[in-house]
C-alpha positions as YAML, in Angstrom:
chain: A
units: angstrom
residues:
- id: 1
  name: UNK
  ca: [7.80, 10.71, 21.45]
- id: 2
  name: UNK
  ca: [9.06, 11.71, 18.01]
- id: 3
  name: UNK
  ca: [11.24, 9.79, 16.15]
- id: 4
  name: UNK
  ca: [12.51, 11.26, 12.64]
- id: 5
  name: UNK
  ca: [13.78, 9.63, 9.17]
- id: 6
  name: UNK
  ca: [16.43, 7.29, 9.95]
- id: 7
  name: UNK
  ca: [19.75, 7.24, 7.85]
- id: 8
  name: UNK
  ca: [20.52, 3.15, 6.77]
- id: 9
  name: UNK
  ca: [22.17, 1.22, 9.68]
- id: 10
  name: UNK
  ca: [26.15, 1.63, 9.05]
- id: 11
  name: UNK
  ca: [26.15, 0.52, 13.11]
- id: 12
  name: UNK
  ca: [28.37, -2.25, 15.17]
- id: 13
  name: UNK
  ca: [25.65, -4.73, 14.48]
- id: 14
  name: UNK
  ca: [25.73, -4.17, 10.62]
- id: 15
  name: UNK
  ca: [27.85, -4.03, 7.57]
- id: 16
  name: UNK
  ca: [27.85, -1.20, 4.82]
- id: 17
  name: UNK
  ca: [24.39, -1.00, 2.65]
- id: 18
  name: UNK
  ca: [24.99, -3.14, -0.46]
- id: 19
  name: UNK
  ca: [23.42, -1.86, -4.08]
- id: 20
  name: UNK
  ca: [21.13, -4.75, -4.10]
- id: 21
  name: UNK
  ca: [17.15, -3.88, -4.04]
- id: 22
  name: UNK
  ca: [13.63, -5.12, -3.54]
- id: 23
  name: UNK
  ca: [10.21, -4.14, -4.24]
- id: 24
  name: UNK
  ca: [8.49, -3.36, -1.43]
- id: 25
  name: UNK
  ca: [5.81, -6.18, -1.20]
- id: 26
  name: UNK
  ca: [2.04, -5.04, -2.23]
- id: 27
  name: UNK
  ca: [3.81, -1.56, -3.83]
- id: 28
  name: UNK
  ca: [1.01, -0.49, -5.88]
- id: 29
  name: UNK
  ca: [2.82, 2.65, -7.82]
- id: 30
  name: UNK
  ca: [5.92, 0.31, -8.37]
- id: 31
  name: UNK
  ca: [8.04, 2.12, -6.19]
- id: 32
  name: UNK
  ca: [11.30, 0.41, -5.23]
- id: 33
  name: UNK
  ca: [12.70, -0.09, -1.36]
- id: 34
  name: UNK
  ca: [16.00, 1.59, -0.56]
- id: 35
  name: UNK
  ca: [18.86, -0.39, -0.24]
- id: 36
  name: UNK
  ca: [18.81, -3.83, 1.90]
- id: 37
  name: UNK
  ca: [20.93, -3.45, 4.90]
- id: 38
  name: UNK
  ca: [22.32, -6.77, 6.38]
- id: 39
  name: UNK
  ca: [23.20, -6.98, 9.99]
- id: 40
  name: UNK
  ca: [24.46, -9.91, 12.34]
- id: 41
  name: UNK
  ca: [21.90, -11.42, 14.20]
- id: 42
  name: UNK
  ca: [21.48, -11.70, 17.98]
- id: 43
  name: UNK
  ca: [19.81, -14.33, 20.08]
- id: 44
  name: UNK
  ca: [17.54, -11.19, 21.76]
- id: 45
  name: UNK
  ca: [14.96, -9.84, 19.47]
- id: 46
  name: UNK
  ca: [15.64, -5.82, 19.04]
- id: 47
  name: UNK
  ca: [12.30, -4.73, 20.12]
- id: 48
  name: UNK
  ca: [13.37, -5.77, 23.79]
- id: 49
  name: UNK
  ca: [16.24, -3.50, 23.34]
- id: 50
  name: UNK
  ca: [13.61, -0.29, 23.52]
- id: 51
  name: UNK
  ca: [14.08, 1.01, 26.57]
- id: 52
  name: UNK
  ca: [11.64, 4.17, 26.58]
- id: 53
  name: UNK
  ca: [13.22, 6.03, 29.68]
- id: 54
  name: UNK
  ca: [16.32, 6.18, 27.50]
- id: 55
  name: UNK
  ca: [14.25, 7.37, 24.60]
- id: 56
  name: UNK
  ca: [12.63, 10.26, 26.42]
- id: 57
  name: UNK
  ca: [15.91, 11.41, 28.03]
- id: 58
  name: UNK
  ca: [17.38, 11.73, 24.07]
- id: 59
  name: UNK
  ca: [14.31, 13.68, 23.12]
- id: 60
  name: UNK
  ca: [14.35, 15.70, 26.00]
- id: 61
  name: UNK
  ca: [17.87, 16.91, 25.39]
- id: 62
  name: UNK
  ca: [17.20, 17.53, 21.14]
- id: 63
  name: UNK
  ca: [15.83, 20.84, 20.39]
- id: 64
  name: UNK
  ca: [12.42, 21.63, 19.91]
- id: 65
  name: UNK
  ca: [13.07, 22.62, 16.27]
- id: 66
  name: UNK
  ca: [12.07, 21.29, 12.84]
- id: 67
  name: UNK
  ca: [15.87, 20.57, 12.32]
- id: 68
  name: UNK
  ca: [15.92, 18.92, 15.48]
- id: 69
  name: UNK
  ca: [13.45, 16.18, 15.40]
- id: 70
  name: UNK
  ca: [13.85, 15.47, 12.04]
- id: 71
  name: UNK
  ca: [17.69, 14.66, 13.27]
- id: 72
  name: UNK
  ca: [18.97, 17.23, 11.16]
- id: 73
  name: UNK
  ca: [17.05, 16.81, 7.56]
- id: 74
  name: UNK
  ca: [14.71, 19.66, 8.05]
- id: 75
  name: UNK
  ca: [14.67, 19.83, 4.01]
- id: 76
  name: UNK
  ca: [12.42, 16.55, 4.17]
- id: 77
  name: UNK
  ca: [9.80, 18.36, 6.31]
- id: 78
  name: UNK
  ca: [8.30, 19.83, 3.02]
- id: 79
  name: UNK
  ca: [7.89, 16.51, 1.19]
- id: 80
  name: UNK
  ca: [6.36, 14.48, 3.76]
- id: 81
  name: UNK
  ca: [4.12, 16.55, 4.30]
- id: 82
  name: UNK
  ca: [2.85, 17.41, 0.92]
- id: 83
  name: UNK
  ca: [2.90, 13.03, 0.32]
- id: 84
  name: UNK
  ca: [0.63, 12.90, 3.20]
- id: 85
  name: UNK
  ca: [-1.46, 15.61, 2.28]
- id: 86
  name: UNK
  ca: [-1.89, 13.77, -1.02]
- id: 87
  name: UNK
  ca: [-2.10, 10.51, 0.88]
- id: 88
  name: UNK
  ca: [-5.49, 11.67, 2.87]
- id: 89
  name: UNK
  ca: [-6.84, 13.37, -0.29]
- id: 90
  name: UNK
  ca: [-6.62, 10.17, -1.96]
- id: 91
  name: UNK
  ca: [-8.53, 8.08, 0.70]
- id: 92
  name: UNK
  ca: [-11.14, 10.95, 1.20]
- id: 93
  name: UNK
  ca: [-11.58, 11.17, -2.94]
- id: 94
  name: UNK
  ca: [-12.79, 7.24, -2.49]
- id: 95
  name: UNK
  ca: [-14.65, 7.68, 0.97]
- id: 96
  name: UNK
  ca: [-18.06, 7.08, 1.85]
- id: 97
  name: UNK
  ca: [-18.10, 9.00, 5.11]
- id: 98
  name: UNK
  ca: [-15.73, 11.87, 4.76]
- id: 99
  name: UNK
  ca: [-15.46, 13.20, 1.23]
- id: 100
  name: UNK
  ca: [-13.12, 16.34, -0.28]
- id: 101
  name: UNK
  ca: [-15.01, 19.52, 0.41]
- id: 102
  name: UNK
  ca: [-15.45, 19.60, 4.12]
- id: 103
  name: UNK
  ca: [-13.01, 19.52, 7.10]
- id: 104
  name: UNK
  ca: [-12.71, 16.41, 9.09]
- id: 105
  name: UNK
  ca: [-14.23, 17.51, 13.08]
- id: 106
  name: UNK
  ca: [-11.44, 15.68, 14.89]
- id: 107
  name: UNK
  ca: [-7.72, 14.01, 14.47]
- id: 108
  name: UNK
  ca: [-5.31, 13.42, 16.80]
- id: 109
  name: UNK
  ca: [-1.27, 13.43, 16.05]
- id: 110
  name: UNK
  ca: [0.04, 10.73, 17.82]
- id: 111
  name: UNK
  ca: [3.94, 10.87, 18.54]
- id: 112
  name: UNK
  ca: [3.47, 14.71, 17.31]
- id: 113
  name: UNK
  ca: [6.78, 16.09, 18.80]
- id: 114
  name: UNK
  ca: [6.46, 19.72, 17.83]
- id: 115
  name: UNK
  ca: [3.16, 19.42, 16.27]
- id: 116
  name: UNK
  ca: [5.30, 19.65, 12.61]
- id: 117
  name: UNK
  ca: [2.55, 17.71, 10.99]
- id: 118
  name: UNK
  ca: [-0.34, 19.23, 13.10]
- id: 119
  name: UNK
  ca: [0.53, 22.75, 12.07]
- id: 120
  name: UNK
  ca: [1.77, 21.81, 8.63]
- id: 121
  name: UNK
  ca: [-0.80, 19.61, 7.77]
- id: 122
  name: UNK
  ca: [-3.77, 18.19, 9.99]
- id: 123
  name: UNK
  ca: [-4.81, 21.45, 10.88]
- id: 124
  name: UNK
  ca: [-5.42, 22.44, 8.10]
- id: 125
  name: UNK
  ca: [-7.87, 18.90, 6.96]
- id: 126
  name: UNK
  ca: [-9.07, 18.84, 10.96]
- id: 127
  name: UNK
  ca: [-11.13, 21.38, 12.71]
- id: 128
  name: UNK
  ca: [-9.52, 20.08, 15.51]
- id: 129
  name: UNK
  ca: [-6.16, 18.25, 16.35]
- id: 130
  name: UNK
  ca: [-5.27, 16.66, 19.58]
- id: 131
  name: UNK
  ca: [-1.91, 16.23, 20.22]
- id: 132
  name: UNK
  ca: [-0.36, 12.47, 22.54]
- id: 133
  name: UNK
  ca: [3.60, 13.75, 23.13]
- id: 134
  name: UNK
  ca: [5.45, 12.35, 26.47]
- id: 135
  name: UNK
  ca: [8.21, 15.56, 25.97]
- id: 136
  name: UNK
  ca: [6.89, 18.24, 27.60]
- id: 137
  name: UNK
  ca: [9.44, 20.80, 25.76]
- id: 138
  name: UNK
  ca: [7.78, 19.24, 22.54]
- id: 139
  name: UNK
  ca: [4.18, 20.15, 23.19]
- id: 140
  name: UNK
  ca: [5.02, 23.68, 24.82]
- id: 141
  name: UNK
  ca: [5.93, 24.72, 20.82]
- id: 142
  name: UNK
  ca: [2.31, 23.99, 20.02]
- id: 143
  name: UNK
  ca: [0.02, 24.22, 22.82]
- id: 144
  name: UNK
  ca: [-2.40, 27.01, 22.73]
- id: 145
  name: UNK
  ca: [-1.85, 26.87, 19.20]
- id: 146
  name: UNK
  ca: [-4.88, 27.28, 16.40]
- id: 147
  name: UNK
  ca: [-6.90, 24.14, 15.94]
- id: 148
  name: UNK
  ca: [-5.05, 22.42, 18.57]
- id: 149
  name: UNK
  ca: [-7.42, 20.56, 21.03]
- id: 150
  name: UNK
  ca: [-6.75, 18.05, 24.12]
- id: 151
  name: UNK
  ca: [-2.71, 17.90, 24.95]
- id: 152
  name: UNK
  ca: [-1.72, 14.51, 26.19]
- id: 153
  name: UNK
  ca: [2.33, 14.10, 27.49]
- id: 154
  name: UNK
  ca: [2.28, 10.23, 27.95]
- id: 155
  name: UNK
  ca: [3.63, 7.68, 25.93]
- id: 156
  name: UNK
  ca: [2.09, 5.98, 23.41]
- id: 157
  name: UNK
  ca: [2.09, 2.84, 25.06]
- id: 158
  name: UNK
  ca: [-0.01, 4.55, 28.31]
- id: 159
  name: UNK
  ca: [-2.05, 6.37, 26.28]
- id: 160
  name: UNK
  ca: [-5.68, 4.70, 26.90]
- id: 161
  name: UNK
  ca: [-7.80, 6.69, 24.39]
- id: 162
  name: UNK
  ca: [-11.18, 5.51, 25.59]
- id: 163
  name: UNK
  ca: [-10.49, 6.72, 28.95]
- id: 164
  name: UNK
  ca: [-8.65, 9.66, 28.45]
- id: 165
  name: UNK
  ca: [-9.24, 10.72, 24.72]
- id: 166
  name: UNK
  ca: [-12.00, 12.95, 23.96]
- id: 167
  name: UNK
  ca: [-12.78, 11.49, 20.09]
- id: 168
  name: UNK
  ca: [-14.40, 9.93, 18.08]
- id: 169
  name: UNK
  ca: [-11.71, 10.63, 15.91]
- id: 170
  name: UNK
  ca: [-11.91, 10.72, 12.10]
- id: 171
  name: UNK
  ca: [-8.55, 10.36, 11.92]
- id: 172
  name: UNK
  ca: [-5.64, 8.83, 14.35]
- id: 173
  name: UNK
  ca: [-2.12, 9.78, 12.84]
- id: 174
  name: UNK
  ca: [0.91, 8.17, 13.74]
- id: 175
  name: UNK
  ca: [4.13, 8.80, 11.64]
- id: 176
  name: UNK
  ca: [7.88, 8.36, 13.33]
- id: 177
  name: UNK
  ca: [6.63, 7.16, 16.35]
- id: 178
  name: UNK
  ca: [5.92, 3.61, 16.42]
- id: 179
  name: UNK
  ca: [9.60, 2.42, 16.09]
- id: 180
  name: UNK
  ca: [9.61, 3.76, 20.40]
- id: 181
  name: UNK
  ca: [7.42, 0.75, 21.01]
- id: 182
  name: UNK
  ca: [7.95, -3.28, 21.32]
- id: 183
  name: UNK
  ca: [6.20, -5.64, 19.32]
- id: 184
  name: UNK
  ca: [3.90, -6.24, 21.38]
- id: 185
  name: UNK
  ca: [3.19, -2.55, 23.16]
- id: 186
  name: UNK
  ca: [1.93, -1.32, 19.60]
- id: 187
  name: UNK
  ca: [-0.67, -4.77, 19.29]
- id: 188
  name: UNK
  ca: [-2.04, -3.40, 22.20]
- id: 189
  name: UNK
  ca: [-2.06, 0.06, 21.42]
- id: 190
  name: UNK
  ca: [-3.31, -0.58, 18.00]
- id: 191
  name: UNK
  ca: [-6.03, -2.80, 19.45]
- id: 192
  name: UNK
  ca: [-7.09, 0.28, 21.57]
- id: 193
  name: UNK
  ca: [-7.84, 2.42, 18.97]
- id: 194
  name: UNK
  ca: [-11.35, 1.67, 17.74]
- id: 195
  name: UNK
  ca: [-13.68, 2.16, 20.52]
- id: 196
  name: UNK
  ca: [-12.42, 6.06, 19.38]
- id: 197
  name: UNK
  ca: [-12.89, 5.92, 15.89]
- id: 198
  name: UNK
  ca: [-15.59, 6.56, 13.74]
- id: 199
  name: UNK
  ca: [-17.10, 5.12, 11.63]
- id: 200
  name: UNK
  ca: [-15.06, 5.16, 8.07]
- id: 201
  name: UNK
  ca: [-12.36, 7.07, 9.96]
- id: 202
  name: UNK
  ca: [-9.09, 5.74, 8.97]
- id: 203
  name: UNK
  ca: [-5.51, 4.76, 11.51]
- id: 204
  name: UNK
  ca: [-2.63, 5.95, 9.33]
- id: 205
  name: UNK
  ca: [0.59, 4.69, 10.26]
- id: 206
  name: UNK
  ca: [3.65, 6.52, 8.54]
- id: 207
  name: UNK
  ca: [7.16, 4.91, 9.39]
- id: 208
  name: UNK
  ca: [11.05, 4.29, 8.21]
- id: 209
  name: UNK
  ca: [11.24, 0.85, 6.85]
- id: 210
  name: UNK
  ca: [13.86, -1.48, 6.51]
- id: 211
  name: UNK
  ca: [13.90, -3.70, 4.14]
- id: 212
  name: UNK
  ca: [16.25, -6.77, 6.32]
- id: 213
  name: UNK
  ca: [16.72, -10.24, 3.98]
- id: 214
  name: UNK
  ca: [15.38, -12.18, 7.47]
- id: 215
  name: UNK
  ca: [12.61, -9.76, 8.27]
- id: 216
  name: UNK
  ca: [14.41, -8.15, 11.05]
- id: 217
  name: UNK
  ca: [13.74, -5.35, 12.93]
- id: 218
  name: UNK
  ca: [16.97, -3.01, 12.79]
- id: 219
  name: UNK
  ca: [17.53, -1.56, 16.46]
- id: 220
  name: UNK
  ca: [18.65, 2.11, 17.05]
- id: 221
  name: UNK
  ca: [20.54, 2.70, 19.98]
- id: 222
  name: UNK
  ca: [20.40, 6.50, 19.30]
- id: 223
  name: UNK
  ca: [17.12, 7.04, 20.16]
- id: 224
  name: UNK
  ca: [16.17, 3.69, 21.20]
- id: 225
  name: UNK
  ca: [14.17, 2.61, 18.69]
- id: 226
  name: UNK
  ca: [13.73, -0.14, 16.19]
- id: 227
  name: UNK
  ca: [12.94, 0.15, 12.31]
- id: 228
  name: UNK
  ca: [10.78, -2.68, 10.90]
- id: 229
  name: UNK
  ca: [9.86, -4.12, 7.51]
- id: 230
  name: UNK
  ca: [6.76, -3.77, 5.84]
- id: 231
  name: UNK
  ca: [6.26, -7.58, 5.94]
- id: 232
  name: UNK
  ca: [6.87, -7.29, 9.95]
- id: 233
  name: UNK
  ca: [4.64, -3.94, 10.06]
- id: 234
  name: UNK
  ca: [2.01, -6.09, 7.89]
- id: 235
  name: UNK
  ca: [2.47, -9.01, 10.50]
- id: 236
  name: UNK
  ca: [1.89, -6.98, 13.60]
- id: 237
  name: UNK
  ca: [-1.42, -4.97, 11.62]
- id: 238
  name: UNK
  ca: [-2.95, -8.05, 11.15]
- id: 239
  name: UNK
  ca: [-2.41, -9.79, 14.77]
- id: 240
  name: UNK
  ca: [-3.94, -6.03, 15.91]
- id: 241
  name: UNK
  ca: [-7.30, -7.17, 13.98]
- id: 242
  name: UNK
  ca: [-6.80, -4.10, 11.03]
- id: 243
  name: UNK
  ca: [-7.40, -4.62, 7.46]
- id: 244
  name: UNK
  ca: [-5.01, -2.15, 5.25]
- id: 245
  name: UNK
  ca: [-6.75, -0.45, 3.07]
- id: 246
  name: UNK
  ca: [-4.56, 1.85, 1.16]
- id: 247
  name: UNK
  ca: [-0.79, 2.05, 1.30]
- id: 248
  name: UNK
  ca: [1.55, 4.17, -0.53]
- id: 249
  name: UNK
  ca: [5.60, 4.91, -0.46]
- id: 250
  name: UNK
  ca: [6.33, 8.54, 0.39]
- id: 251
  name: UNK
  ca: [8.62, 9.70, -3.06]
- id: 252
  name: UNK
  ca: [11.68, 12.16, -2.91]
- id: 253
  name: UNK
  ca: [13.22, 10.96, -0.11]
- id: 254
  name: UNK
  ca: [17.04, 12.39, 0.23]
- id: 255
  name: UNK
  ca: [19.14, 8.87, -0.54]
- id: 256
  name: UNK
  ca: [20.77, 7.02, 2.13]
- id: 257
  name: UNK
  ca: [17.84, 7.07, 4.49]
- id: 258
  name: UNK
  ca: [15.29, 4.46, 5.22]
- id: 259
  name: UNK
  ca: [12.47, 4.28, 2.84]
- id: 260
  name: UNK
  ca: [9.11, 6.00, 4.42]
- id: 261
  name: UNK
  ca: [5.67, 4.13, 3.84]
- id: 262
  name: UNK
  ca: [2.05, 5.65, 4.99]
- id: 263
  name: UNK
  ca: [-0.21, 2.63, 5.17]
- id: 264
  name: UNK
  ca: [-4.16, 3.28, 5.93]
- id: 265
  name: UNK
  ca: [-5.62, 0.68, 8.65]
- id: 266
  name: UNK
  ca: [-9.24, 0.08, 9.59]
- id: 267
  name: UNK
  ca: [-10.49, -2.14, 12.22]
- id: 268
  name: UNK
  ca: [-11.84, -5.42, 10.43]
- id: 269
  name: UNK
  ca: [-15.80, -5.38, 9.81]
- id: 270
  name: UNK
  ca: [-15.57, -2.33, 9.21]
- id: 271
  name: UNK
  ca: [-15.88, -0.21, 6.32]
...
């Protein structure tokens, strides 16, 4: 299921943002984090707040437009795409495998909602796109669609690529998704991923961050989703056996949401 860009917690479990900032650890353009929001802490960890029946009953009841699962900021539909657009171009310009100049033969949006991204983007880089989207009035927008491939309505976390995927994929795309699943539901999922990529084919991962002073996850009882840190997103890549290889903070964000970060994963020993 889709999630969307989060607005800063102003919740029950969290104060007002304060003006303080912080450099997003390993920024390589020098971008800044948004603001720091502090919330109370709790003796259960958020992640085992998800409860993904809860989540697909919200999505199921928000419309199946632009406007609706970007939670009503259709305006920043435009400018993520275009930063991940430039995102790809930069890892294909330094690519061994897939250089600028040729399509890629097969991505898959994971978490694609509407297939925003695969029409507005991935179809265009991919001759083909598959689509993994548990809400059924999601995928009806954008199956049968041009370029569109292999339609899978199942959660992330029961989404077995290897078994059910049809791959190898050059590229596995998750953005706005990955705040649905626990801690340790995306380790596994992550850690299912490269028997169905090939070879130089690159996981991008494209999610809110918070930027919490104790490295906590901020839950969303919304949607039922959490928003992590890049240190905690870092944490988690590594204990999934991925080596980043490129990471970059999506610019022109509308203030008073959550930053947005696209980070580049490979599986390690492998190049």
């Amino acid at each position: 299921m889709s999630t969307s860009p989060k607005r800063k917690s102003e919740g029950p479990d969290s104060t007002k943002d304060t003006a303080k900032r912080a450099r997003v650890e390993g920024d390589s353009d020098n971008d800044k984090a948004e603001e720091m929001p502090f919330t109370t802490t709790t003796n259960a960890a958020p992640d085992s707040q998800i409860d993904h029946k809860a989540a697909i009953a919200y999505w199921s009841s928000t419309e199946p437009t632009v406007n609706g699962v970007l939670g009503g900021y259709p305006q920043v539909s435009r400018i993520d795409l275009q930063g991940s657009s430039n995102f790809l171009a930069k890892l294909r310009r330094q690519s061994k495998h897939f250089p600028p100049g040729k399509k890629l033969g097969r991505a898959v949006d994971c978490g694609a909602g509407i297939g925003r991204v695969t029409t507005g983007f991935l179809g265009k880089v991919a001759e083909v796109v598959d689509i993994v989207e548990p809400v059924k009035s999601f995928t009806d927008e954008i199956k049968g669609k041009e370029n569109v491939g292999e339609v899978y309505n199942v959660g992330l976390e029961e989404w077995h690529p290897q078994k059910d995927g049809v791959g190898p994929y050059d590229l596995i795309w998750n953005q706005w998704c990955l705040g649905q699943l626990t801690d340790a539901q995306l380790v596994e999922y992550l850690q299912r991923l490269p028997p169905v990529l090939s070879e130089g084919g690159w996981i991008v991962v494209k999610e809110n961050l918070n930027n919490h002073h104790l490295n906590q996850d901020v839950f969303d009882g919304t949607d039922s989703s959490v928003t992590r840190t890049d240190k905690k997103f870092r944490q988690l890549f590594e204990e999934a056996g991925m080596k980043l290889v490129a990471t970059e903070q999506q610019r022109g964000m509308p203030q008073g949401l959550y930053a947005v970060r696209a980070y580049a994963l490979q599986p390690k020993g492998k190049k």
